[in-house]
CSV table of C-alpha atoms and ligand atoms in Angstrom, one decimal:
chain,number,residue,atom,x,y,z
I,1,UNK,CA,0.0,0.0,0.0
I,2,UNK,CA,1.4,3.4,-0.9
I,3,UNK,CA,0.8,6.7,0.9
I,4,UNK,CA,-2.0,7.9,-1.4
I,5,UNK,CA,-3.9,4.6,-1.0
I,6,UNK,CA,-3.4,4.7,2.8
I,7,UNK,CA,-4.7,8.3,2.9
I,8,UNK,CA,-7.8,7.4,0.8
I,9,UNK,CA,-8.6,4.4,2.9
I,10,UNK,CA,-8.1,6.2,6.2
I,11,UNK,CA,-10.3,9.1,5.1
I,12,UNK,CA,-13.0,6.7,4.2
I,13,UNK,CA,-12.8,5.0,7.6
I,14,UNK,CA,-12.5,8.2,9.6
I,15,UNK,CA,-9.0,7.3,10.8
I,16,UNK,CA,-6.8,9.9,9.0
I,17,UNK,CA,-5.1,10.8,12.3
I,18,UNK,CA,-3.0,7.7,12.0
I,19,UNK,CA,-0.8,9.5,9.4
I,20,UNK,CA,-0.3,12.6,11.6
I,21,UNK,CA,3.4,11.8,12.3
I,22,UNK,CA,4.1,10.1,9.0
I,23,UNK,CA,6.5,12.8,7.8
I,24,UNK,CA,8.6,12.5,10.9
I,25,UNK,CA,9.3,8.8,10.3
I,26,UNK,CA,12.4,7.2,8.6
I,27,UNK,CA,11.9,5.6,5.2
I,28,UNK,CA,11.8,2.2,6.9
I,29,UNK,CA,9.3,3.5,9.5
I,30,UNK,CA,7.1,4.9,6.8
I,31,UNK,CA,7.0,1.6,5.1
I,32,UNK,CA,6.2,-0.3,8.3
I,33,UNK,CA,3.4,2.0,9.2
I,34,UNK,CA,1.8,1.7,5.7
I,35,UNK,CA,2.0,-2.1,6.0
I,36,UNK,CA,0.3,-2.0,9.4
I,37,UNK,CA,-2.5,0.2,8.0
I,38,UNK,CA,-3.0,-2.3,5.3
I,39,UNK,CA,-3.3,-5.1,7.9
I,40,UNK,CA,-6.0,-3.4,9.9
I,41,UNK,CA,-9.3,-5.3,10.1
I,42,UNK,CA,-11.6,-2.3,10.1
I,43,UNK,CA,-14.7,-4.5,10.2
I,44,UNK,CA,-14.1,-5.0,13.9
I,45,UNK,CA,-14.1,-1.3,14.8
I,46,UNK,CA,-16.6,-0.2,12.1
I,47,UNK,CA,-19.4,-2.4,13.1
I,48,UNK,CA,-20.1,-1.6,16.7
I,49,UNK,CA,-23.7,-2.6,16.3
I,50,UNK,CA,-25.4,-4.9,18.7
I,51,UNK,CA,-25.5,-7.6,16.0
I,52,UNK,CA,-21.8,-7.7,15.6
I,53,UNK,CA,-21.5,-8.1,19.4
I,54,UNK,CA,-23.8,-11.0,19.5
I,55,UNK,CA,-27.1,-9.4,18.8
I,56,UNK,CA,-30.2,-9.9,20.9
I,57,UNK,CA,-30.3,-12.7,23.3
I,58,UNK,CA,-32.6,-15.7,22.8
I,59,UNK,CA,-34.6,-17.3,25.6
I,60,UNK,CA,-32.4,-17.9,28.5
I,61,UNK,CA,-33.2,-20.7,30.9
I,62,UNK,CA,-31.2,-22.2,33.8
I,63,UNK,CA,-29.0,-25.2,33.3
I,64,UNK,CA,-28.4,-27.5,36.2
I,65,UNK,CA,-25.2,-29.3,36.8
I,66,UNK,CA,-23.8,-32.7,37.5
I,67,UNK,CA,-23.4,-31.8,41.2
I,68,UNK,CA,-20.5,-32.5,43.5
I,69,UNK,CA,-22.4,-35.2,45.3
I,70,UNK,CA,-23.4,-37.0,42.1
I,71,UNK,CA,-19.8,-36.8,40.9
I,72,UNK,CA,-18.6,-38.3,44.2
I,73,UNK,CA,-21.0,-41.2,43.9
I,74,UNK,CA,-19.6,-42.0,40.4
I,75,UNK,CA,-16.0,-40.8,40.9
I,76,UNK,CA,-14.4,-44.2,40.4
I,77,UNK,CA,-16.2,-44.9,37.1
I,78,UNK,CA,-15.6,-41.3,35.7
I,79,UNK,CA,-11.9,-41.5,36.7
I,80,UNK,CA,-11.4,-44.8,35.1
I,81,UNK,CA,-13.0,-43.6,31.8
I,82,UNK,CA,-10.9,-40.4,32.0
I,83,UNK,CA,-7.6,-42.1,32.8
I,84,UNK,CA,-8.2,-44.6,29.9
I,85,UNK,CA,-8.7,-41.6,27.6
I,86,UNK,CA,-5.6,-39.8,28.8
I,87,UNK,CA,-3.5,-43.0,28.6
I,88,UNK,CA,-4.8,-43.5,25.0
I,89,UNK,CA,-3.5,-39.9,24.2
I,90,UNK,CA,-7.1,-38.7,23.6
I,91,UNK,CA,-6.8,-35.6,25.8
I,92,UNK,CA,-4.8,-32.5,25.0
I,93,UNK,CA,-4.5,-29.3,27.1
I,94,UNK,CA,-4.5,-25.7,25.9
I,95,UNK,CA,-3.3,-22.9,28.1
I,96,UNK,CA,-4.7,-19.5,27.2
I,97,UNK,CA,-1.8,-17.2,28.0
I,98,UNK,CA,-2.1,-14.4,25.5
I,99,UNK,CA,-3.7,-11.9,27.8
I,100,UNK,CA,-2.0,-8.7,29.0
I,101,UNK,CA,-3.1,-9.0,32.6
I,102,UNK,CA,-3.6,-5.3,33.0
I,103,UNK,CA,-5.4,-5.6,36.3
I,104,UNK,CA,-2.4,-7.3,37.9
I,105,UNK,CA,-0.2,-4.4,36.7
I,106,UNK,CA,2.7,-6.7,35.9
I,107,UNK,CA,4.4,-6.0,32.7
I,108,UNK,CA,5.6,-9.5,32.0
I,109,UNK,CA,3.4,-12.5,31.1
I,110,UNK,CA,1.1,-13.3,34.0
I,111,UNK,CA,2.4,-16.8,34.2
I,112,UNK,CA,5.9,-15.4,35.2
I,113,UNK,CA,4.5,-13.8,38.3
I,114,UNK,CA,6.0,-15.2,41.5
I,115,UNK,CA,3.2,-15.6,44.0
I,116,UNK,CA,5.6,-17.3,46.5
I,117,UNK,CA,6.6,-15.7,49.9
I,118,UNK,CA,8.9,-18.2,51.6
I,119,UNK,CA,10.0,-19.7,48.3
I,120,UNK,CA,9.6,-19.0,44.6
I,121,UNK,CA,6.3,-20.2,43.2
I,122,UNK,CA,5.4,-19.0,39.7
I,123,UNK,CA,1.9,-19.1,38.2
I,124,UNK,CA,3.2,-21.2,35.3
I,125,UNK,CA,4.8,-23.5,37.9
I,126,UNK,CA,1.4,-24.0,39.6
I,127,UNK,CA,-0.2,-24.8,36.2
I,128,UNK,CA,2.4,-27.4,35.4
I,129,UNK,CA,2.2,-28.9,38.9
I,130,UNK,CA,-1.6,-29.2,38.4
I,131,UNK,CA,-1.2,-30.8,35.0
I,132,UNK,CA,1.3,-33.2,36.4
I,133,UNK,CA,-1.4,-34.6,38.7
I,134,UNK,CA,-3.2,-36.0,35.6
I,135,UNK,CA,0.0,-37.1,34.0
I,136,UNK,CA,1.0,-39.0,37.1
I,137,UNK,CA,-2.4,-40.6,37.5
I,138,UNK,CA,-2.5,-41.8,33.9
I,139,UNK,CA,1.2,-42.5,33.6
I,140,UNK,CA,1.5,-40.7,30.3
I,141,UNK,CA,2.4,-37.2,29.1
I,142,UNK,CA,-0.4,-34.9,27.9
I,143,UNK,CA,0.3,-32.6,24.9
I,144,UNK,CA,0.2,-29.0,26.1
I,145,UNK,CA,-0.4,-26.1,23.7
I,146,UNK,CA,0.4,-22.6,25.0
I,147,UNK,CA,-1.2,-19.7,23.3
I,148,UNK,CA,0.7,-16.4,23.7
I,149,UNK,CA,0.4,-13.1,21.9
I,150,UNK,CA,3.0,-11.4,19.8
I,151,UNK,CA,3.7,-9.2,22.8
I,152,UNK,CA,4.5,-11.9,25.3
I,153,UNK,CA,5.7,-14.8,23.1
I,154,UNK,CA,9.5,-14.3,23.6
I,155,UNK,CA,9.2,-13.8,27.4
I,156,UNK,CA,7.0,-16.8,27.8
I,157,UNK,CA,9.2,-19.2,25.8
I,158,UNK,CA,12.5,-18.1,27.4
I,159,UNK,CA,11.0,-18.1,30.9
I,160,UNK,CA,9.8,-21.7,30.5
I,161,UNK,CA,13.0,-22.7,28.8
I,162,UNK,CA,15.0,-21.2,31.7
I,163,UNK,CA,12.9,-23.1,34.2
I,164,UNK,CA,13.1,-26.3,32.2
I,165,UNK,CA,9.3,-26.3,31.9
I,166,UNK,CA,9.1,-27.0,35.7
I,167,UNK,CA,9.8,-30.6,35.0
I,168,UNK,CA,7.3,-31.0,32.1
I,169,UNK,CA,8.5,-33.0,29.1
I,170,UNK,CA,9.4,-30.3,26.5
I,171,UNK,CA,8.6,-32.7,23.6
I,172,UNK,CA,4.9,-32.4,24.6
I,173,UNK,CA,4.8,-28.6,24.7
I,174,UNK,CA,3.7,-26.5,21.7
I,175,UNK,CA,3.5,-22.7,21.4
I,176,UNK,CA,1.5,-20.6,19.1
I,177,UNK,CA,0.6,-17.0,18.7
I,178,UNK,CA,-2.9,-15.6,18.7
I,179,UNK,CA,-4.2,-12.8,16.4
I,180,UNK,CA,-4.3,-9.2,17.3
I,181,UNK,CA,-6.8,-6.4,16.8
I,182,UNK,CA,-6.6,-2.6,17.0
I,183,UNK,CA,-7.4,-0.6,20.1
I,184,UNK,CA,-9.4,2.6,20.0
I,185,UNK,CA,-10.5,5.5,22.2
I,186,UNK,CA,-14.1,5.5,23.3
I,187,UNK,CA,-15.1,7.1,20.0
I,188,UNK,CA,-13.7,4.3,17.8
I,189,UNK,CA,-10.6,6.3,16.8
I,190,UNK,CA,-7.7,3.9,16.5
I,191,UNK,CA,-4.8,4.5,18.8
I,192,UNK,CA,-1.1,4.9,17.8
I,193,UNK,CA,1.2,3.0,20.2
I,194,UNK,CA,4.1,5.0,18.8
I,195,UNK,CA,4.3,7.7,16.1
I,196,UNK,CA,4.9,5.0,13.5
I,197,UNK,CA,3.1,2.1,15.1
I,198,UNK,CA,-0.6,1.3,15.3
I,199,UNK,CA,-1.7,0.0,18.7
I,200,UNK,CA,-2.7,-3.6,18.4
I,201,UNK,CA,-3.7,-5.8,21.3
I,202,UNK,CA,-4.5,-9.5,21.6
I,203,UNK,CA,-7.9,-10.2,20.2
I,204,UNK,CA,-9.3,-12.1,23.2
I,205,UNK,CA,-9.2,-15.7,24.3
I,206,UNK,CA,-12.0,-16.9,22.0
I,207,UNK,CA,-10.2,-16.8,18.7
I,208,UNK,CA,-7.7,-19.6,19.7
I,209,UNK,CA,-8.9,-22.3,17.4
I,210,UNK,CA,-7.9,-20.7,14.0
I,211,UNK,CA,-4.3,-19.9,14.9
I,212,UNK,CA,-4.1,-23.3,16.7
I,213,UNK,CA,-5.0,-25.0,13.4
I,214,UNK,CA,-2.9,-22.7,11.3
I,215,UNK,CA,0.2,-23.4,13.4
I,216,UNK,CA,-0.2,-27.1,12.7
I,217,UNK,CA,-0.9,-28.0,16.3
I,218,UNK,CA,-4.3,-29.3,15.8
I,219,UNK,CA,-2.9,-31.8,13.3
I,220,UNK,CA,0.0,-32.7,15.6
I,221,UNK,CA,-2.5,-33.3,18.4
I,222,UNK,CA,-4.8,-35.4,16.2
I,223,UNK,CA,-1.9,-37.4,15.0
I,224,UNK,CA,-1.2,-38.4,18.6
I,225,UNK,CA,-4.8,-39.5,19.0
I,226,UNK,CA,-6.2,-36.3,20.7
I,227,UNK,CA,-10.0,-36.1,20.6
I,228,UNK,CA,-10.6,-33.7,23.4
I,229,UNK,CA,-9.0,-30.4,24.3
I,230,UNK,CA,-9.1,-29.0,27.8
I,231,UNK,CA,-9.0,-25.2,27.4
I,232,UNK,CA,-8.1,-23.2,30.5
I,233,UNK,CA,-6.9,-19.8,31.7
I,234,UNK,CA,-3.5,-18.9,33.1
I,235,UNK,CA,-5.1,-17.2,36.2
I,236,UNK,CA,-6.4,-20.0,38.2
I,237,UNK,CA,-3.6,-21.6,40.3
I,238,UNK,CA,-5.8,-24.3,41.8
I,239,UNK,CA,-7.5,-25.7,38.8
I,240,UNK,CA,-7.2,-29.3,37.8
I,241,UNK,CA,-6.1,-29.7,34.2
I,242,UNK,CA,-7.0,-32.7,32.0
I,243,UNK,CA,-8.8,-33.8,35.2
I,244,UNK,CA,-9.6,-37.5,34.5
I,245,UNK,CA,-12.9,-37.3,36.5
I,246,UNK,CA,-14.1,-34.3,34.4
I,247,UNK,CA,-13.0,-36.0,31.2
I,248,UNK,CA,-14.6,-39.3,32.1
I,249,UNK,CA,-17.9,-37.6,33.2
I,250,UNK,CA,-18.0,-35.6,29.9
I,251,UNK,CA,-17.4,-38.7,27.8
I,252,UNK,CA,-20.0,-40.7,29.8
I,253,UNK,CA,-22.5,-37.9,29.4
I,254,UNK,CA,-22.3,-38.1,25.6
I,255,UNK,CA,-22.0,-34.3,25.4
I,256,UNK,CA,-19.6,-32.7,22.9
I,257,UNK,CA,-18.3,-30.2,25.5
I,258,UNK,CA,-18.0,-29.7,29.2
I,259,UNK,CA,-17.6,-26.8,31.5
I,260,UNK,CA,-16.4,-26.7,35.1
I,261,UNK,CA,-18.7,-24.6,37.2
I,262,UNK,CA,-19.0,-23.5,40.8
I,263,UNK,CA,-22.2,-22.6,42.7
I,264,UNK,CA,-22.6,-18.9,43.0
I,265,UNK,CA,-21.1,-17.5,46.2
I,266,UNK,CA,-23.8,-14.8,46.5
I,267,UNK,CA,-26.5,-13.7,44.1
I,268,UNK,CA,-24.7,-10.7,42.6
I,269,UNK,CA,-21.4,-12.5,42.2
I,270,UNK,CA,-19.5,-11.3,39.1
I,271,UNK,CA,-19.3,-14.6,37.3
I,272,UNK,CA,-20.5,-15.8,33.9
I,273,UNK,CA,-23.5,-18.1,34.3
I,274,UNK,CA,-23.9,-21.3,32.4
I,275,UNK,CA,-27.4,-21.4,31.1
I,276,UNK,CA,-29.2,-22.5,28.0
I,277,UNK,CA,-30.3,-20.0,25.3
I,278,UNK,CA,-32.9,-21.2,22.9
I,279,UNK,CA,-32.1,-24.7,24.0
I,280,UNK,CA,-28.3,-24.6,23.4
I,281,UNK,CA,-25.7,-24.1,26.1
I,282,UNK,CA,-24.8,-20.5,26.6
I,283,UNK,CA,-23.0,-18.3,29.0
I,284,UNK,CA,-24.5,-15.1,30.3
I,285,UNK,CA,-21.9,-12.6,31.5
I,286,UNK,CA,-22.3,-11.1,34.9
I,287,UNK,CA,-23.0,-7.6,33.5
I,288,UNK,CA,-26.0,-9.1,31.5
I,289,UNK,CA,-27.6,-10.8,34.5
I,290,UNK,CA,-31.2,-9.8,35.1
I,291,UNK,CA,-32.7,-9.6,38.6
I,292,UNK,CA,-34.3,-13.0,38.0
I,293,UNK,CA,-30.9,-14.5,37.2
I,294,UNK,CA,-29.6,-13.1,40.4
I,295,UNK,CA,-32.4,-13.7,42.8
I,296,UNK,CA,-34.9,-16.2,41.5
I,297,UNK,CA,-35.1,-19.5,43.5
I,298,UNK,CA,-36.2,-23.0,42.5
I,299,UNK,CA,-38.8,-25.0,44.5
I,300,UNK,CA,-36.1,-26.1,46.9
I,301,UNK,CA,-35.1,-22.6,47.7
I,302,UNK,CA,-31.8,-22.8,45.8
I,303,UNK,CA,-30.8,-20.1,43.3
I,304,UNK,CA,-32.4,-21.0,40.0
I,305,UNK,CA,-29.4,-19.7,38.0
I,306,UNK,CA,-26.7,-21.2,40.2
I,307,UNK,CA,-23.7,-22.2,38.2
I,308,UNK,CA,-20.8,-19.9,37.2
I,309,UNK,CA,-18.0,-20.9,34.8
I,310,UNK,CA,-14.4,-20.8,35.9
I,311,UNK,CA,-12.8,-20.8,32.4
I,312,UNK,CA,-12.0,-24.5,32.2
I,313,UNK,CA,-13.7,-26.2,29.3
I,314,UNK,CA,-13.5,-29.5,27.4
I,315,UNK,CA,-14.2,-29.4,23.7
I,316,UNK,CA,-14.4,-32.3,21.3
I,317,UNK,CA,-12.0,-31.6,18.3
I,318,UNK,CA,-14.4,-32.8,15.7
I,319,UNK,CA,-17.0,-30.3,17.0
I,320,UNK,CA,-14.4,-27.5,16.9
I,321,UNK,CA,-13.7,-28.5,13.3
I,322,UNK,CA,-17.4,-28.2,12.5
I,323,UNK,CA,-17.7,-24.7,13.8
I,324,UNK,CA,-14.4,-23.2,12.9
I,325,UNK,CA,-15.9,-20.9,10.2
I,326,UNK,CA,-18.7,-19.6,12.4
I,327,UNK,CA,-18.0,-16.0,13.3
I,328,UNK,CA,-17.8,-15.2,17.0
I,329,UNK,CA,-19.2,-12.0,18.3
I,330,UNK,CA,-16.7,-9.2,19.1
I,331,UNK,CA,-16.9,-7.8,22.7
I,332,UNK,CA,-15.9,-4.3,23.4
I,333,UNK,CA,-13.8,-4.2,26.6
I,334,UNK,CA,-12.9,-1.0,28.2
I,335,UNK,CA,-9.3,-1.1,29.4
I,336,UNK,CA,-6.2,1.0,30.0
I,337,UNK,CA,-4.5,1.5,26.7
I,338,UNK,CA,-1.2,3.4,26.4
I,339,UNK,CA,-1.1,5.7,23.3
I,340,UNK,CA,0.4,8.7,21.6
I,341,UNK,CA,-1.8,11.7,22.1
I,342,UNK,CA,-2.6,14.5,19.6
I,343,UNK,CA,0.5,16.4,20.7
I,344,UNK,CA,2.8,13.4,20.1
I,345,UNK,CA,3.2,12.6,23.8
I,346,UNK,CA,3.2,9.0,25.1
I,347,UNK,CA,0.3,8.6,27.6
I,348,UNK,CA,0.2,5.7,30.1
I,349,UNK,CA,-3.3,6.0,31.6
I,350,UNK,CA,-4.1,5.0,35.2
I,351,UNK,CA,-7.8,4.2,34.4
I,352,UNK,CA,-9.6,2.7,31.4
I,353,UNK,CA,-9.3,5.2,28.5
I,354,UNK,CA,-10.1,3.1,25.5
I,355,UNK,CA,-11.4,-0.1,24.0
I,356,UNK,CA,-10.0,-3.5,23.1
I,357,UNK,CA,-12.0,-5.8,20.8
I,358,UNK,CA,-12.1,-9.3,22.0
I,359,UNK,CA,-13.6,-12.7,21.0
I,360,UNK,CA,-14.3,-14.8,24.1
I,361,UNK,CA,-14.0,-18.5,24.6
I,362,UNK,CA,-17.3,-18.5,26.4
I,363,UNK,CA,-19.0,-17.8,23.0
I,364,UNK,CA,-17.6,-21.1,21.7
I,365,UNK,CA,-19.8,-22.9,24.2
I,366,UNK,CA,-23.0,-21.5,22.5
I,367,UNK,CA,-21.8,-23.1,19.2
I,368,UNK,CA,-21.7,-26.5,20.8
I,369,UNK,CA,-24.9,-28.6,20.6
I,370,UNK,CA,-24.6,-29.5,24.3
I,371,UNK,CA,-22.3,-29.0,27.3
I,372,UNK,CA,-21.9,-31.0,30.5
I,373,UNK,CA,-22.1,-28.6,33.4
I,374,UNK,CA,-19.7,-30.1,35.9
I,375,UNK,CA,-19.7,-28.7,39.5
I,376,UNK,CA,-16.4,-28.5,41.4
I,377,UNK,CA,-15.6,-27.5,45.0
I,378,UNK,CA,-14.9,-23.8,44.8
I,379,UNK,CA,-12.2,-23.7,47.5
I,380,UNK,CA,-10.4,-26.6,46.0
I,381,UNK,CA,-10.4,-25.6,42.3
I,382,UNK,CA,-11.0,-21.9,41.9
I,383,UNK,CA,-8.3,-19.4,42.9
I,384,UNK,CA,-8.1,-16.9,40.0
I,385,UNK,CA,-5.5,-14.2,40.0
I,386,UNK,CA,-6.8,-11.0,38.4
I,387,UNK,CA,-5.6,-8.3,40.8
I,388,UNK,CA,-2.8,-7.8,43.3
I,389,UNK,CA,-5.1,-7.5,46.3
I,390,UNK,CA,-8.8,-7.9,47.2
I,391,UNK,CA,-11.2,-10.1,45.2
I,392,UNK,CA,-9.6,-12.7,42.8
I,393,UNK,CA,-6.1,-11.6,43.7
I,394,UNK,CA,-2.6,-12.8,44.6
I,395,UNK,CA,-3.7,-12.3,48.2
I,396,UNK,CA,-6.9,-14.4,47.9
I,397,UNK,CA,-5.1,-17.1,45.9
I,398,UNK,CA,-2.4,-17.4,48.5
I,399,UNK,CA,-5.0,-18.0,51.2
I,400,UNK,CA,-6.6,-20.7,49.1
I,401,UNK,CA,-3.2,-22.4,48.4
I,402,UNK,CA,-2.6,-22.5,52.1
I,403,UNK,CA,-6.0,-24.0,52.7
I,404,UNK,CA,-5.1,-26.7,50.2
I,405,UNK,CA,-1.8,-27.5,51.8
I,406,UNK,CA,0.3,-26.0,49.0
I,407,UNK,CA,3.4,-24.3,50.2
I,408,UNK,CA,4.4,-20.9,48.9
N,501,LIG,P1,-8.7,-12.1,31.1
N,501,LIG,O1,-10.1,-11.9,30.6
N,501,LIG,O2,-8.5,-12.0,32.6
N,501,LIG,O3,-7.8,-10.9,30.5
N,501,LIG,O4,-8.1,-13.4,30.5
N,501,LIG,P2,-6.3,-10.5,30.7
N,501,LIG,O5,-5.9,-9.7,29.5
N,501,LIG,O6,-5.4,-11.7,31.0
N,501,LIG,O7,-6.3,-9.6,32.0
N,501,LIG,P3,-6.8,-8.1,32.2
N,501,LIG,O8,-8.3,-8.2,32.0
N,501,LIG,O9,-6.1,-7.2,31.3
N,501,LIG,O10,-6.5,-7.9,33.7
N,501,LIG,C1,-8.6,-14.7,30.9
N,501,LIG,C2,-7.7,-15.7,30.2
N,501,LIG,O11,-7.7,-15.5,28.8
N,501,LIG,C3,-6.3,-15.3,28.3
N,501,LIG,C4,-5.6,-14.7,29.5
N,501,LIG,O12,-4.2,-14.9,29.4
N,501,LIG,C5,-6.2,-15.5,30.7
N,501,LIG,O13,-5.6,-16.8,30.7
N,501,LIG,N1,-6.4,-14.3,27.2
N,501,LIG,C6,-7.0,-13.2,27.3
N,501,LIG,C7,-5.7,-14.7,26.1
N,501,LIG,O14,-5.1,-15.8,25.9
N,501,LIG,N2,-5.8,-13.8,25.0
N,501,LIG,C8,-6.4,-12.6,25.1
N,501,LIG,O15,-6.4,-11.9,24.1
N,501,LIG,C9,-7.1,-12.3,26.3
C-alpha cells in the first residue's frame, strides 16, 4: 500500500489521524506504518452494532449441573474412563496465556508472576504442577499447547526454557501466537502506540482455534490421537487440568463439550452463568444478569441460575472443526491502553481510557450442541488471580493455596 492509497482508505474509515506523524518517520518507519495500516481489520471497529456483538439474546433458561455429590458417587467410574482416555492420548491441554493481565499491573506474562513468599512459586509452575497430577495418574504425558500473543511470546518461551518447563516434558509442549486487533479510544478512533506504530492488542481468548489450526498444532494433536481439548486460563492456580474425572464424566454424558462450574457464592457475584439459550448451552456474562438470574429461587429454595463458569472447558475436536468458520461476536472491553496523544506525547493511563476488541472462549460454548455442566468445589479448584489484592487476587489465591496445603 502506498501513501496515497493509505490516505484514501483512512479518510473513508474516519481514521486519518494515523498518518499525523508520517513525515517524521524514517523511510523504513514509513513503510512499516503503511504495512500496518493495510493489515487493519476495520470491520471490527466499524461495526459496533449490537448484532456484531452477539445481537439480541434468545430465551435464557437455567441449566443444572452434575453436582459435587453426584460426581462423588460415580467418581471411580468417571476417573477410570478419563484415565483410559488420557492414557490413549485422547486428551490435550490448551493454556490461554495471550492476555495482558492489565489488572495485575505486571508488565511480563502473568504466568511469570511469582506468588511465593517463603520460596519461589510462579503461576506457570502452579499450572504445570496441576497438569502433572493427571500425567502421574495416567502414567503418560499430555500434549500441552500454549497460546501467547506477539507481545509476550518471547518472554514466555524463554522463561519456561530457563525453568526447564518446571519438570514437564518439552517434547509435549507446543507454542502458538494468537491474532491481534486494534485498540481505539471511546469514539472508535484507532490508537497509535508510537508515532509510526498502530496500537494492536491480543484479540481475546475466543479466537484460539484458528491460529491453533494454522500453526499445525491441531494436526499434531490429532496425529497423537487427541480427541478432546481442555482449554483453561492462566489465572487459576488451583484448577485441575485434564482432570480425569471431568474428562470421564463428559465422555460418559455423551456431550460434545464440558464446563467446570461453581455454585454462585452470593446472588450478585460477578461470574458468567452457564445457562441455555434457545435450547443450546450459553454463558450469560455477569453484566448481562437480570434480577431473575440473580435472585430467583427454584422450588427447593436454591438459586435458579446457580452455576458460574471458571474458564475451564473441554471441547471435542471434531465439533471445533465443524464450527471453525462460524463468526464469534466481538466484545468491546474498556481497558487502560497506552497511546500517543494529539501532541505526540506518550500517555500511560491509570484508568480505562479506551477499547479493546475481543472474542471470548465462552461464546464457543454456544456453538456446541450440548455441554456438560460439571460442578467443582470452589475452594479446591478456583483461585483466580486477576488483581494484586482484594477479590480474585494474589492475596486471595495465597489464602486458598494454604487451605489446600500448597506451600508458597
Ligand atoms: P482475562 O479476561 O482475565 O484478560 O483473561 P487478561 O488480558 O489476561 O487480563 P486483564 O483483564 O487485562 O487484567 C482470561 C484468560 O484468557 C487469556 C488470559 O491470558 C487468561 O488466561 N487471554 C485473554 C488470552 O489468551 N488472550 C487474550 O487476548 C485475552
